[in-house]
mmCIF file of C-alpha atoms in Angstrom:
data_model
loop_
_atom_site.group_PDB
_atom_site.id
_atom_site.type_symbol
_atom_site.label_atom_id
_atom_site.label_comp_id
_atom_site.label_asym_id
_atom_site.label_seq_id
_atom_site.Cartn_x
_atom_site.Cartn_y
_atom_site.Cartn_z
ATOM 1 C CA MET U 1150 117.741 106.428 92.642
ATOM 2 C CA ILE U 1151 119.340 108.452 89.873
ATOM 3 C CA SER U 1152 121.676 107.434 87.082
ATOM 4 C CA GLN U 1153 123.765 109.144 84.460
ATOM 5 C CA LYS U 1154 126.050 107.957 81.682
ATOM 6 C CA ILE U 1155 129.509 109.496 81.579
ATOM 7 C CA THR U 1156 132.645 108.886 79.546
ATOM 8 C CA VAL U 1157 135.924 108.236 81.359
ATOM 9 C CA ASN U 1158 138.414 110.582 79.727
ATOM 10 C CA ASN U 1159 141.656 110.278 81.664
ATOM 11 C CA PRO U 1160 144.373 108.750 79.456
ATOM 12 C CA SER U 1161 144.972 105.547 81.415
ATOM 13 C CA GLY U 1162 141.372 104.780 82.416
ATOM 14 C CA LEU U 1163 140.530 103.733 85.967
ATOM 15 C CA HIS U 1164 143.892 102.349 87.075
ATOM 16 C CA LEU U 1165 144.962 102.428 90.732
ATOM 17 C CA ARG U 1166 145.421 106.177 91.337
ATOM 18 C CA PRO U 1167 142.191 107.406 89.687
ATOM 19 C CA ALA U 1168 140.283 104.428 91.100
ATOM 20 C CA GLY U 1169 141.444 105.502 94.564
ATOM 21 C CA THR U 1170 140.409 109.085 93.859
ATOM 22 C CA LEU U 1171 136.964 107.926 92.727
ATOM 23 C CA CYS U 1172 136.528 105.756 95.830
ATOM 24 C CA ASN U 1173 137.700 108.525 98.166
ATOM 25 C CA GLU U 1174 135.059 110.826 96.690
ATOM 26 C CA ALA U 1175 132.326 108.159 96.776
ATOM 27 C CA ILE U 1176 132.844 107.246 100.443
ATOM 28 C CA LYS U 1177 132.013 110.820 101.459
ATOM 29 C CA TYR U 1178 128.338 110.068 100.760
ATOM 30 C CA ASP U 1179 125.814 107.878 102.540
ATOM 31 C CA SER U 1180 124.172 106.841 99.272
ATOM 32 C CA ARG U 1181 124.893 103.542 97.567
ATOM 33 C CA ILE U 1182 127.122 104.424 94.608
ATOM 34 C CA GLU U 1183 127.732 101.961 91.797
ATOM 35 C CA PHE U 1184 128.444 101.973 88.108
ATOM 36 C CA ILE U 1185 127.626 99.623 85.274
ATOM 37 C CA PHE U 1186 130.207 98.833 82.613
ATOM 38 C CA ASN U 1187 129.935 96.027 80.044
ATOM 39 C CA GLY U 1188 126.856 94.704 81.814
ATOM 40 C CA ALA U 1189 128.606 94.293 85.166
ATOM 41 C CA LYS U 1190 127.836 96.371 88.255
ATOM 42 C CA SER U 1191 130.738 97.662 90.359
ATOM 43 C CA ASN U 1192 130.778 99.292 93.792
ATOM 44 C CA ALA U 1193 132.306 102.768 93.422
ATOM 45 C CA LYS U 1194 133.309 102.721 97.103
ATOM 46 C CA SER U 1195 135.604 99.696 96.615
ATOM 47 C CA VAL U 1196 138.981 100.146 94.905
ATOM 48 C CA LEU U 1197 139.119 96.443 94.027
ATOM 49 C CA SER U 1198 135.656 96.581 92.488
ATOM 50 C CA VAL U 1199 136.565 99.663 90.426
ATOM 51 C CA LEU U 1200 139.850 98.131 89.262
ATOM 52 C CA GLY U 1201 138.108 94.861 88.410
ATOM 53 C CA ALA U 1202 135.810 96.655 85.963
ATOM 54 C CA CYS U 1203 138.813 97.355 83.660
ATOM 55 C CA VAL U 1204 137.489 100.717 82.463
ATOM 56 C CA LYS U 1205 139.747 102.305 79.831
ATOM 57 C CA CYS U 1206 139.969 105.810 78.387
ATOM 58 C CA GLY U 1207 136.939 106.584 76.248
ATOM 59 C CA ASP U 1208 134.721 103.948 77.871
ATOM 60 C CA GLU U 1209 131.213 104.988 78.920
ATOM 61 C CA ILE U 1210 129.935 103.969 82.336
ATOM 62 C CA GLU U 1211 126.498 104.401 83.877
ATOM 63 C CA LEU U 1212 126.865 105.917 87.332
ATOM 64 C CA ILE U 1213 124.077 105.062 89.796
ATOM 65 C CA CYS U 1214 123.481 106.836 93.111
ATOM 66 C CA ASP U 1215 120.746 105.732 95.507
ATOM 67 C CA GLY U 1216 120.132 107.320 98.904
ATOM 68 C CA THR U 1217 119.460 110.471 100.845
ATOM 69 C CA ASP U 1218 122.335 112.461 99.335
ATOM 70 C CA GLU U 1219 122.183 110.940 95.844
ATOM 71 C CA GLN U 1220 121.980 114.273 93.991
ATOM 72 C CA ALA U 1221 125.037 115.723 95.718
ATOM 73 C CA ALA U 1222 126.933 112.470 95.192
ATOM 74 C CA MET U 1223 126.063 112.382 91.493
ATOM 75 C CA GLU U 1224 127.174 115.981 90.980
ATOM 76 C CA ALA U 1225 130.484 115.456 92.804
ATOM 77 C CA LEU U 1226 131.322 112.179 91.074
ATOM 78 C CA THR U 1227 130.434 113.295 87.558
ATOM 79 C CA SER U 1228 132.520 116.423 88.129
ATOM 80 C CA ALA U 1229 135.464 114.344 89.373
ATOM 81 C CA ILE U 1230 135.244 111.911 86.445
ATOM 82 C CA SER U 1231 134.872 114.732 83.905
ATOM 83 C CA SER U 1232 137.943 116.465 85.286
ATOM 84 C CA GLY U 1233 140.069 113.309 84.885
ATOM 85 C CA LEU U 1234 140.190 112.172 88.521
ATOM 86 C CA GLY U 1235 143.327 114.150 89.285
ATOM 87 C CA GLU U 1236 145.297 113.202 86.183
#
């Protein structure tokens, strides 16, 4: 299991479109992918779970990847989040 803190920088936070982009990237990997925000754990492969976290611009999340391809998943997801998830 690996984890990394990252700041969400897209202007509207994780609303529907970027949440979908995050989930579409996460489901490419076999690893369990979650993030912790405000003490609550969310499944990064579930759009409803991501939306329910209410992550806004400037919020820091802790991304957690656990599985056989955890390193590749972490690199891809941190890159996607850093680049603004398509926004």
